[in-house]
Short mmCIF file of C-alpha atoms in Angstrom, two decimals:
data_model
loop_
_atom_site.label_atom_id
_atom_site.label_comp_id
_atom_site.label_asym_id
_atom_site.label_seq_id
_atom_site.Cartn_x
_atom_site.Cartn_y
_atom_site.Cartn_z
CA UNK A 1 10.50 -20.46 -8.49
CA UNK A 2 7.92 -22.68 -6.86
CA UNK A 3 9.81 -25.81 -7.79
CA UNK A 4 12.83 -24.63 -5.85
CA UNK A 5 10.69 -24.43 -2.71
CA UNK A 6 9.08 -27.86 -2.90
CA UNK A 7 10.94 -30.98 -1.87
CA UNK A 8 9.50 -34.28 -3.13
CA UNK A 9 8.56 -36.93 -0.58
CA UNK A 10 11.63 -38.73 0.74
CA UNK A 11 11.86 -42.39 -0.16
CA UNK A 12 13.18 -43.30 3.29
CA UNK A 13 9.99 -42.03 4.97
CA UNK A 14 7.12 -43.69 3.05
CA UNK A 15 3.54 -42.57 3.63
CA UNK A 16 1.52 -44.71 6.05
CA UNK A 17 -1.88 -45.79 4.61
CA UNK A 18 -4.94 -44.36 6.35
CA UNK A 19 -6.81 -47.59 7.06
CA UNK A 20 -9.38 -45.94 9.32
CA UNK A 21 -10.53 -43.64 6.52
CA UNK A 22 -10.61 -46.57 4.11
CA UNK A 23 -12.93 -48.47 6.47
CA UNK A 24 -15.26 -45.47 6.63
CA UNK A 25 -15.59 -45.51 2.84
CA UNK A 26 -16.99 -49.02 3.09
CA UNK A 27 -18.29 -50.54 -0.13
CA UNK A 28 -18.51 -47.24 -1.97
CA UNK A 29 -16.13 -46.50 -4.80
CA UNK A 30 -13.73 -43.55 -4.34
CA UNK A 31 -15.84 -41.54 -6.81
CA UNK A 32 -19.07 -42.31 -4.92
CA UNK A 33 -17.47 -41.37 -1.63
CA UNK A 34 -16.13 -38.13 -3.12
CA UNK A 35 -19.66 -37.24 -4.21
CA UNK A 36 -20.82 -37.73 -0.61
CA UNK A 37 -18.06 -35.41 0.58
CA UNK A 38 -19.11 -32.69 -1.86
CA UNK A 39 -22.75 -33.03 -0.80
CA UNK A 40 -21.82 -32.84 2.90
CA UNK A 41 -19.81 -29.70 2.16
CA UNK A 42 -22.82 -28.03 0.56
CA UNK A 43 -24.90 -28.86 3.64
CA UNK A 44 -22.65 -26.70 5.84
CA UNK A 45 -21.97 -23.96 3.33
CA UNK A 46 -18.56 -25.15 2.15
CA UNK A 47 -17.39 -25.94 -1.38
CA UNK A 48 -14.68 -28.49 -1.96
CA UNK A 49 -13.70 -30.11 -5.25
CA UNK A 50 -13.21 -33.57 -3.77
CA UNK A 51 -12.73 -36.31 -6.36
CA UNK A 52 -11.63 -39.95 -6.47
CA UNK A 53 -7.98 -38.89 -6.69
CA UNK A 54 -8.23 -36.90 -3.46
CA UNK A 55 -9.87 -39.83 -1.67
CA UNK A 56 -7.09 -42.07 -2.94
CA UNK A 57 -4.42 -39.71 -1.64
CA UNK A 58 -6.07 -39.65 1.80
CA UNK A 59 -6.26 -43.42 1.95
CA UNK A 60 -2.66 -43.75 0.78
CA UNK A 61 -1.54 -41.52 3.65
CA UNK A 62 -0.27 -38.74 1.39
CA UNK A 63 -2.58 -36.28 3.15
CA UNK A 64 -1.65 -36.56 6.81
CA UNK A 65 -3.98 -33.80 8.00
CA UNK A 66 -6.72 -32.08 5.94
CA UNK A 67 -7.11 -28.33 5.76
CA UNK A 68 -9.79 -26.56 7.79
CA UNK A 69 -12.45 -26.73 5.07
CA UNK A 70 -12.11 -30.47 4.60
CA UNK A 71 -11.89 -30.95 8.38
CA UNK A 72 -15.26 -29.27 8.87
CA UNK A 73 -16.78 -31.44 6.16
CA UNK A 74 -15.37 -34.71 7.53
CA UNK A 75 -16.45 -33.91 11.09
CA UNK A 76 -19.91 -33.07 9.76
CA UNK A 77 -20.06 -36.41 7.94
CA UNK A 78 -18.90 -38.37 10.98
CA UNK A 79 -20.26 -36.57 14.05
CA UNK A 80 -18.64 -37.41 17.35
CA UNK A 81 -15.32 -38.39 15.77
CA UNK A 82 -12.07 -36.48 15.79
CA UNK A 83 -9.46 -36.17 13.07
CA UNK A 84 -7.44 -38.84 14.84
CA UNK A 85 -10.47 -41.16 14.80
CA UNK A 86 -10.56 -40.63 11.04
CA UNK A 87 -6.95 -41.76 10.74
CA UNK A 88 -5.32 -38.34 10.37
CA UNK A 89 -2.33 -37.07 12.30
CA UNK A 90 -2.90 -34.36 14.94
CA UNK A 91 -2.71 -30.91 13.41
CA UNK A 92 -0.06 -29.91 15.94
CA UNK A 93 2.25 -32.63 14.60
CA UNK A 94 2.15 -31.30 11.05
CA UNK A 95 1.77 -27.54 11.52
CA UNK A 96 4.06 -26.08 14.18
CA UNK A 97 3.48 -26.12 17.95
CA UNK A 98 6.68 -27.94 18.61
CA UNK A 99 6.49 -30.36 15.70
CA UNK A 100 9.23 -28.46 13.91
CA UNK A 101 11.43 -25.49 14.57
CA UNK A 102 10.20 -22.07 13.43
CA UNK A 103 12.28 -22.28 10.27
CA UNK A 104 10.76 -25.65 9.28
CA UNK A 105 7.36 -24.49 8.09
CA UNK A 106 6.68 -25.87 4.59
CA UNK A 107 5.46 -23.64 1.80
CA UNK A 108 1.88 -24.79 1.26
CA UNK A 109 1.30 -21.97 -1.20
CA UNK A 110 4.16 -23.25 -3.32
CA UNK A 111 2.53 -26.67 -3.24
CA UNK A 112 -0.66 -25.15 -4.60
CA UNK A 113 1.29 -23.54 -7.42
CA UNK A 114 2.70 -26.98 -8.24
CA UNK A 115 -0.79 -28.45 -8.74
CA UNK A 116 -0.88 -30.58 -11.88
CA UNK A 117 -2.56 -29.17 -14.95
CA UNK A 118 -6.26 -29.84 -15.06
CA UNK A 119 -6.61 -29.92 -11.26
CA UNK A 120 -7.79 -26.34 -10.79
CA UNK A 121 -10.48 -25.97 -8.13
CA UNK A 122 -14.02 -25.52 -9.25
CA UNK A 123 -15.56 -22.06 -9.31
CA UNK A 124 -16.74 -20.87 -5.94
CA UNK A 125 -14.77 -23.47 -4.03
CA UNK A 126 -13.86 -22.56 -0.47
CA UNK A 127 -10.52 -20.78 -0.51
CA UNK A 128 -7.74 -23.27 0.18
CA UNK A 129 -10.09 -26.24 0.20
CA UNK A 130 -8.33 -28.15 -2.57
CA UNK A 131 -4.85 -28.72 -1.15
CA UNK A 132 -4.23 -30.52 2.17
CA UNK A 133 -2.16 -28.90 4.86
CA UNK A 134 0.63 -31.42 4.78
CA UNK A 135 1.54 -31.99 1.15
CA UNK A 136 5.24 -32.01 1.98
CA UNK A 137 7.46 -34.31 3.94
CA UNK A 138 7.07 -33.19 7.58
CA UNK A 139 10.84 -33.19 7.91
CA UNK A 140 11.36 -30.97 4.89
CA UNK A 141 13.42 -27.95 5.93
CA UNK A 142 12.48 -25.80 2.92
CA UNK A 143 10.23 -22.88 3.69
CA UNK A 144 8.71 -19.74 2.30
CA UNK A 145 10.31 -16.75 3.98
CA UNK A 146 8.09 -14.29 2.17
CA UNK A 147 4.74 -15.73 3.15
CA UNK A 148 5.23 -15.58 6.90
CA UNK A 149 6.66 -12.08 7.06
CA UNK A 150 4.23 -10.65 4.53
CA UNK A 151 1.25 -11.91 6.51
CA UNK A 152 2.70 -10.48 9.67
CA UNK A 153 3.37 -7.10 8.07
CA UNK A 154 -0.10 -7.13 6.56
CA UNK A 155 -1.64 -7.34 10.01
CA UNK A 156 0.74 -4.92 11.66
CA UNK A 157 0.67 -2.23 8.97
CA UNK A 158 -1.98 -3.13 6.40
CA UNK A 159 -5.39 -4.65 6.76
CA UNK A 160 -6.23 -6.38 10.01
CA UNK A 161 -5.02 -3.78 12.47
CA UNK A 162 -6.35 -0.89 10.42
CA UNK A 163 -9.54 -2.53 9.30
CA UNK A 164 -9.82 0.29 9.78
CA UNK A 165 -9.08 3.19 11.04
CA UNK A 166 -10.96 4.11 7.98
CA UNK A 167 -14.53 5.11 7.97
CA UNK A 168 -15.90 3.35 4.93
CA UNK A 169 -12.63 3.40 3.02
CA UNK A 170 -10.84 0.36 1.58
CA UNK A 171 -10.02 -2.36 4.09
CA UNK A 172 -7.79 -4.57 1.92
CA UNK A 173 -4.45 -5.96 2.93
CA UNK A 174 -1.30 -4.48 1.46
CA UNK A 175 1.25 -7.16 0.80
CA UNK A 176 4.76 -5.80 1.01
CA UNK A 177 7.12 -7.53 -1.40
CA UNK A 178 10.09 -6.14 0.52
CA UNK A 179 9.53 -8.85 3.10
CA UNK A 180 10.86 -11.51 0.73
CA UNK A 181 13.95 -13.35 1.86
CA UNK A 182 13.65 -12.51 5.53
CA UNK A 183 13.84 -15.28 8.14
CA UNK A 184 10.56 -16.86 9.20
CA UNK A 185 9.29 -15.69 12.59
CA UNK A 186 6.20 -17.10 14.17
CA UNK A 187 3.42 -14.76 15.24
CA UNK A 188 3.87 -13.01 18.57
CA UNK A 189 1.84 -10.82 20.90
CA UNK A 190 1.95 -7.91 18.45
CA UNK A 191 0.10 -9.88 15.79
CA UNK A 192 -2.40 -11.20 18.35
CA UNK A 193 -3.09 -7.66 19.58
CA UNK A 194 -3.47 -6.39 16.02
CA UNK A 195 -5.98 -9.14 15.26
CA UNK A 196 -8.02 -8.32 18.37
CA UNK A 197 -7.98 -4.64 17.42
CA UNK A 198 -9.21 -5.52 13.94
CA UNK A 199 -12.25 -7.21 15.47
CA UNK A 200 -13.00 -4.14 17.59
CA UNK A 201 -12.69 -1.77 14.62
CA UNK A 202 -15.05 -3.83 12.46
CA UNK A 203 -17.63 -3.93 15.24
CA UNK A 204 -17.31 -0.19 15.79
CA UNK A 205 -17.84 0.56 12.10
CA UNK A 206 -20.82 -1.79 11.96
CA UNK A 207 -22.40 -0.11 14.99
CA UNK A 208 -22.14 3.25 13.25
CA UNK A 209 -22.65 2.47 9.58
CA UNK A 210 -24.15 -1.01 9.12
CA UNK A 211 -22.80 -3.97 7.21
CA UNK A 212 -23.28 -3.37 3.51
CA UNK A 213 -20.21 -1.23 2.91
CA UNK A 214 -17.95 -3.39 5.05
CA UNK A 215 -18.52 -7.04 4.26
CA UNK A 216 -16.43 -7.69 1.18
CA UNK A 217 -13.51 -5.65 2.45
CA UNK A 218 -13.53 -7.30 5.88
CA UNK A 219 -13.17 -10.76 4.33
CA UNK A 220 -9.55 -10.02 3.38
CA UNK A 221 -8.20 -9.64 6.92
CA UNK A 222 -10.11 -12.80 7.84
CA UNK A 223 -8.17 -14.79 5.26
CA UNK A 224 -4.96 -13.30 6.60
CA UNK A 225 -5.96 -14.24 10.15
CA UNK A 226 -6.30 -17.91 9.28
CA UNK A 227 -3.05 -17.78 7.35
CA UNK A 228 -1.39 -16.48 10.51
CA UNK A 229 -2.76 -19.48 12.37
CA UNK A 230 -1.04 -21.72 9.85
CA UNK A 231 2.24 -19.92 10.45
CA UNK A 232 2.10 -20.82 14.14
CA UNK A 233 2.95 -18.77 17.20
CA UNK A 234 5.93 -18.24 19.47
CA UNK A 235 4.07 -19.34 22.63
CA UNK A 236 0.98 -21.39 23.34
CA UNK A 237 -0.72 -18.41 25.03
CA UNK A 238 -0.21 -16.40 21.85
CA UNK A 239 -1.52 -19.26 19.72
CA UNK A 240 -4.66 -19.37 21.88
CA UNK A 241 -5.15 -15.61 21.41
CA UNK A 242 -4.72 -15.99 17.65
CA UNK A 243 -7.29 -18.77 17.48
CA UNK A 244 -9.75 -16.82 19.61
CA UNK A 245 -9.16 -13.65 17.59
CA UNK A 246 -9.55 -15.44 14.26
CA UNK A 247 -12.77 -17.04 15.48
CA UNK A 248 -14.17 -13.72 16.67
CA UNK A 249 -13.17 -12.13 13.37
CA UNK A 250 -14.97 -14.92 11.50
CA UNK A 251 -18.09 -14.20 13.55
CA UNK A 252 -17.81 -10.47 12.88
CA UNK A 253 -17.42 -11.03 9.14
CA UNK A 254 -20.26 -13.54 9.31
CA UNK A 255 -22.45 -10.93 10.96
CA UNK A 256 -21.63 -8.43 8.21
CA UNK A 257 -22.74 -11.06 5.68
CA UNK A 258 -25.83 -11.81 7.75
CA UNK A 259 -26.89 -8.19 8.12
CA UNK A 260 -26.37 -7.54 4.40
CA UNK A 261 -28.57 -10.49 3.42
CA UNK A 262 -25.82 -12.95 2.40
CA UNK A 263 -27.11 -15.81 4.54
CA UNK A 264 -25.08 -18.59 2.91
CA UNK A 265 -21.85 -16.66 3.41
CA UNK A 266 -22.80 -15.93 7.02
CA UNK A 267 -23.50 -19.60 7.70
CA UNK A 268 -20.08 -20.55 6.37
CA UNK A 269 -18.29 -17.95 8.50
CA UNK A 270 -20.17 -18.98 11.64
CA UNK A 271 -19.30 -22.62 10.94
CA UNK A 272 -15.65 -21.58 10.60
CA UNK A 273 -15.76 -19.92 14.00
CA UNK A 274 -17.52 -22.90 15.57
CA UNK A 275 -14.91 -25.30 14.19
CA UNK A 276 -12.11 -23.08 15.50
CA UNK A 277 -13.75 -22.96 18.94
CA UNK A 278 -14.14 -26.70 19.17
CA UNK A 279 -10.62 -27.45 17.98
CA UNK A 280 -9.17 -25.26 20.72
CA UNK A 281 -11.72 -25.90 23.47
CA UNK A 282 -12.70 -22.22 23.58
CA UNK A 283 -16.16 -22.33 25.18
CA UNK A 284 -16.67 -18.57 25.09
CA UNK A 285 -16.05 -18.52 21.33
CA UNK A 286 -18.28 -21.56 20.85
CA UNK A 287 -21.14 -19.89 22.73
CA UNK A 288 -20.74 -16.76 20.59
CA UNK A 289 -20.77 -18.81 17.37
CA UNK A 290 -23.90 -20.70 18.44
CA UNK A 291 -25.53 -17.41 19.45
CA UNK A 292 -25.08 -15.93 15.99
CA UNK A 293 -26.02 -19.21 14.31
CA UNK A 294 -29.33 -19.15 16.18
CA UNK A 295 -29.98 -15.57 15.08
CA UNK A 296 -29.16 -16.42 11.48
CA UNK A 297 -31.39 -19.51 11.53
CA UNK A 298 -34.30 -17.39 12.74
CA UNK A 299 -33.81 -14.83 9.99
CA UNK A 300 -33.35 -17.53 7.36
CA UNK A 301 -36.70 -19.13 8.21
CA UNK A 302 -35.34 -22.11 10.17
CA UNK A 303 -36.89 -21.48 13.62
CA UNK A 304 -36.40 -25.00 14.96
CA UNK A 305 -32.69 -24.79 14.19
CA UNK A 306 -32.67 -21.40 15.94
CA UNK A 307 -34.07 -22.98 19.10
CA UNK A 308 -31.58 -25.86 19.02
CA UNK A 309 -28.60 -23.57 18.40
CA UNK A 310 -29.67 -21.19 21.19
CA UNK A 311 -30.09 -24.08 23.60
CA UNK A 312 -26.67 -25.45 22.63
CA UNK A 313 -25.20 -22.00 23.26
CA UNK A 314 -26.76 -21.91 26.73
CA UNK A 315 -25.30 -25.31 27.61
CA UNK A 316 -21.84 -24.16 26.59
CA UNK A 317 -22.15 -20.69 28.17
CA UNK A 318 -23.59 -21.67 31.55
CA UNK A 319 -20.19 -22.37 33.19
CA UNK A 320 -18.82 -19.05 31.94
CA UNK A 321 -20.69 -17.17 34.66
CA UNK A 322 -22.20 -14.32 32.60
CA UNK A 323 -25.87 -13.68 33.34
CA UNK A 324 -26.07 -11.09 30.59
CA UNK A 325 -24.79 -13.64 28.04
CA UNK A 326 -27.35 -16.18 29.24
CA UNK A 327 -30.03 -13.48 28.95
CA UNK A 328 -29.13 -12.80 25.31
CA UNK A 329 -29.10 -16.52 24.53
CA UNK A 330 -32.55 -16.88 26.09
CA UNK A 331 -33.73 -14.12 23.73
CA UNK A 332 -32.26 -16.04 20.79
CA UNK A 333 -34.27 -19.06 21.91
CA UNK A 334 -37.40 -16.92 22.29
CA UNK A 335 -37.02 -15.78 18.69
CA UNK A 336 -36.97 -19.38 17.55
CA UNK A 337 -40.07 -20.26 19.53
CA UNK A 338 -41.86 -17.24 18.05
CA UNK A 339 -40.95 -18.46 14.57
CA UNK A 340 -42.56 -21.81 15.46
CA UNK A 341 -45.69 -19.92 16.61
CA UNK A 342 -45.15 -21.35 20.11
CA UNK A 343 -46.32 -18.46 22.25
CA UNK A 344 -45.85 -20.33 25.54
CA UNK A 345 -42.28 -21.33 24.73
CA UNK A 346 -41.54 -17.78 23.63
CA UNK A 347 -42.98 -16.22 26.79
CA UNK A 348 -41.03 -18.61 29.02
CA UNK A 349 -37.77 -17.79 27.26
CA UNK A 350 -38.51 -14.05 27.44
CA UNK A 351 -39.16 -14.34 31.17
CA UNK A 352 -35.80 -16.05 31.65
CA UNK A 353 -34.10 -13.36 29.56
CA UNK A 354 -35.53 -10.56 31.71
CA UNK A 355 -34.73 -12.33 34.99
CA UNK A 356 -31.14 -12.97 33.95
CA UNK A 357 -30.72 -9.41 32.68
CA UNK A 358 -31.90 -7.98 36.00
CA UNK A 359 -28.99 -9.71 37.77
CA UNK A 360 -26.78 -7.05 36.23
CA UNK A 361 -23.41 -6.99 34.47
CA UNK A 362 -20.32 -8.82 35.65
CA UNK A 363 -16.62 -9.17 34.84
CA UNK A 364 -17.49 -12.43 33.06
CA UNK A 365 -19.49 -10.62 30.35
CA UNK A 366 -17.79 -11.02 26.94
CA UNK A 367 -16.32 -7.93 25.29
CA UNK A 368 -18.42 -8.45 22.15
CA UNK A 369 -21.63 -7.95 24.16
CA UNK A 370 -21.15 -4.19 24.47
CA UNK A 371 -24.25 -3.74 22.27
CA UNK A 372 -26.48 -5.66 24.69
CA UNK A 373 -28.31 -3.30 26.94
CA UNK A 374 -31.92 -2.58 27.80
CA UNK A 375 -32.53 -1.20 24.31
CA UNK A 376 -31.42 -4.44 22.64
CA UNK A 377 -33.50 -6.45 25.10
CA UNK A 378 -36.57 -4.41 24.18
CA UNK A 379 -35.76 -4.59 20.47
CA UNK A 380 -35.40 -8.37 20.41
CA UNK A 381 -38.59 -8.78 22.41
CA UNK A 382 -40.36 -6.52 19.90
CA UNK A 383 -39.25 -8.85 17.11
CA UNK A 384 -40.72 -11.82 18.97
CA UNK A 385 -44.13 -10.18 19.35
CA UNK A 386 -44.02 -9.03 15.74
CA UNK A 387 -43.37 -12.61 14.59
CA UNK A 388 -46.32 -13.75 16.70
CA UNK A 389 -48.52 -11.07 15.10
CA UNK A 390 -49.11 -9.05 18.28
CA UNK A 391 -48.52 -5.69 16.58
CA UNK A 392 -49.51 -3.31 19.43
CA UNK A 393 -47.24 -5.10 21.89
CA UNK A 394 -44.42 -5.26 19.33
CA UNK A 395 -44.74 -1.53 18.61
CA UNK A 396 -44.62 -0.69 22.31
CA UNK A 397 -41.33 -2.54 22.79
CA UNK A 398 -39.83 -1.23 19.53
CA UNK A 399 -40.62 2.36 20.50
CA UNK A 400 -38.99 1.87 23.88
CA UNK A 401 -35.93 0.28 22.24
CA UNK A 402 -35.43 3.27 19.94
CA UNK A 403 -35.81 5.70 22.84
CA UNK A 404 -33.33 3.85 25.06
CA UNK A 405 -30.60 3.24 22.49
CA UNK A 406 -27.24 4.94 22.99
CA UNK A 407 -26.73 7.47 20.14
CA UNK A 408 -23.39 5.78 19.38
CA UNK A 409 -25.28 2.79 17.92
CA UNK A 410 -26.70 4.58 14.90
CA UNK A 411 -27.46 1.35 13.07
CA UNK A 412 -29.52 -0.01 15.96
CA UNK A 413 -31.51 3.20 16.27
CA UNK A 414 -32.40 2.84 12.59
CA UNK A 415 -33.22 -0.85 13.08
CA UNK A 416 -35.54 -0.33 16.06
CA UNK A 417 -37.26 2.59 14.36
CA UNK A 418 -37.77 0.51 11.22
CA UNK A 419 -39.25 -2.24 13.39
CA UNK A 420 -41.54 0.33 14.99
CA UNK A 421 -42.67 1.65 11.59
CA UNK A 422 -43.51 -1.85 10.39
CA UNK A 423 -45.39 -2.79 13.56
CA UNK A 424 -47.41 0.42 13.43
CA UNK A 425 -48.24 -0.08 9.76
CA UNK A 426 -49.40 -3.66 10.28
CA UNK A 427 -51.25 -2.65 13.44
CA UNK A 428 -53.46 -0.19 11.55
CA UNK A 429 -51.73 3.10 12.43
CA UNK A 430 -50.43 4.28 9.04
CA UNK A 431 -49.83 7.94 9.96
CA UNK A 432 -47.55 7.04 12.87
CA UNK A 433 -45.85 4.40 10.72
CA UNK A 434 -45.07 7.00 8.07
CA UNK A 435 -43.56 9.33 10.67
CA UNK A 436 -41.32 6.57 11.98
CA UNK A 437 -40.41 5.57 8.43
CA UNK A 438 -39.29 9.12 7.67
CA UNK A 439 -36.94 9.02 10.67
CA UNK A 440 -35.41 5.82 9.30
CA UNK A 441 -34.88 7.44 5.89
CA UNK A 442 -33.05 10.28 7.62
CA UNK A 443 -30.70 7.76 9.24
CA UNK A 444 -30.01 5.86 6.02
CA UNK A 445 -27.62 8.63 5.01
CA UNK A 446 -25.33 7.25 7.71
CA UNK A 447 -26.29 3.55 7.78
CA UNK A 448 -25.93 0.90 5.08
CA UNK A 449 -27.89 -2.19 6.05
CA UNK A 450 -29.83 -4.45 3.70
CA UNK A 451 -31.80 -5.72 6.71
CA UNK A 452 -33.14 -2.24 7.46
CA UNK A 453 -33.80 -1.45 3.80
CA UNK A 454 -35.74 -4.70 3.42
CA UNK A 455 -37.84 -3.95 6.51
CA UNK A 456 -38.59 -0.46 5.24
CA UNK A 457 -39.58 -1.79 1.82
CA UNK A 458 -42.05 -4.15 3.52
CA UNK A 459 -43.51 -1.25 5.48
CA UNK A 460 -43.92 0.75 2.27
CA UNK A 461 -45.87 -2.11 0.68
CA UNK A 462 -48.19 -2.31 3.69
CA UNK A 463 -48.79 1.46 3.53
CA UNK A 464 -49.59 1.59 -0.19
CA UNK A 465 -53.38 1.27 0.33
CA UNK A 466 -53.25 4.11 2.89
CA UNK A 467 -51.85 6.90 0.72
CA UNK A 468 -54.50 9.34 1.93
CA UNK A 469 -53.48 8.99 5.58
CA UNK A 470 -51.44 11.85 7.00
CA UNK A 471 -47.80 11.72 5.91
CA UNK A 472 -48.06 8.38 4.07
CA UNK A 473 -47.86 9.76 0.53
CA UNK A 474 -44.80 11.83 1.44
CA UNK A 475 -43.10 8.80 2.99
CA UNK A 476 -43.86 6.59 -0.02
CA UNK A 477 -42.57 9.19 -2.45
CA UNK A 478 -39.36 9.72 -0.51
CA UNK A 479 -38.83 5.99 -0.03
CA UNK A 480 -39.28 5.35 -3.75
CA UNK A 481 -36.69 7.97 -4.62
CA UNK A 482 -34.15 6.94 -1.97
CA UNK A 483 -30.95 5.38 -3.41
CA UNK A 484 -30.40 1.69 -2.73
CA UNK A 485 -26.87 1.35 -1.40
CA UNK A 486 -24.71 -1.62 -2.38
#
């Protein structure tokens, strides 16, 4: 079936060699250069099975525009350059946006099925990283009717839009085979709205239940979102909404990975969002991606990277006009300075965060910042003082954060209370720490977060020598018997 959908390159339109890419290879052999590509991919959390044959195909002009995974790797290898600088054709000229009529979208999935024997991607490779976007003649009029309509129906009736309506139920896409044979239609406002709703539902579920039960299921609508981008959109405004929605969904899925302790996965998703933002010039999305990258870097033990990412986010976000966003980004920077044990830098960033917050909300505040209120401000400041080892001050802010938090944000109440328990334990107040720890255990019936469970486990270790203190033995016994949720 696949062979009937794939048209071989036409002899009257020969491929044009990519001389710019060949010059970048320099004196290295194709195999040596491929090894550099694979190493660069690992540096940014991608996995591509680049080999000498792939490099040869690029240089021969057979790959006119790489897929998103390879694009991120190449732009990482050659900072400051664009795909055009690297000798590739603009993505718009090979994937929709006026380059071909709606019915002229080639079947890239069919091309993957036609991969020669022995060319299977390596285990763990980034999905879709092996095949280029434009493996077909750009003037080929064959297409895959099923793919486009199935993806659309998946978002409208299956995964993305209902990501869910569910509580913690399955979030997978349901591919409807009945869509086969229908004419290709590019994505419209309905698909864009469904994608935006998917982002809101994931955030709502995370606020209430934490990340652990959501992450793997939320990755499926993310793949469908990027497939919708490949299908193109009816209008440019819709295409912009799709790109923004896919980027925000990548950040949301990245956060679920981050909060459940899958740092490498989170880094990859944030990089995906950042690449999407830069390709479309979406400064709001870029600021959001940098914001989460800074937070991840802090948690992953890379405080200097956290500072740089937070500062980059502030440069991008400044023209957007949101003081609350700038306040949050200052807090991200403060967390990095705390990790570097730079108390002065941390205090200066905290002062900026408070001053900006006091200016109040505005219409320019991003929708995703609905979690950022006085409670979050106090909670993030508590984490800074905790990192600096000022336990009494950290406990004071953590207690205030837990008291101020809106009951809707169950996960954050558990997080701030876990922070409080840890600060009290390390500050020499084991009885109060045990009381706070018991409140966290009560909330873990509703919240699944590896971050909170890890914090509570650390508190339990600190309290072990204080079993005779009031309430400590009871807390330790209950903590030891509590189920660890996957």
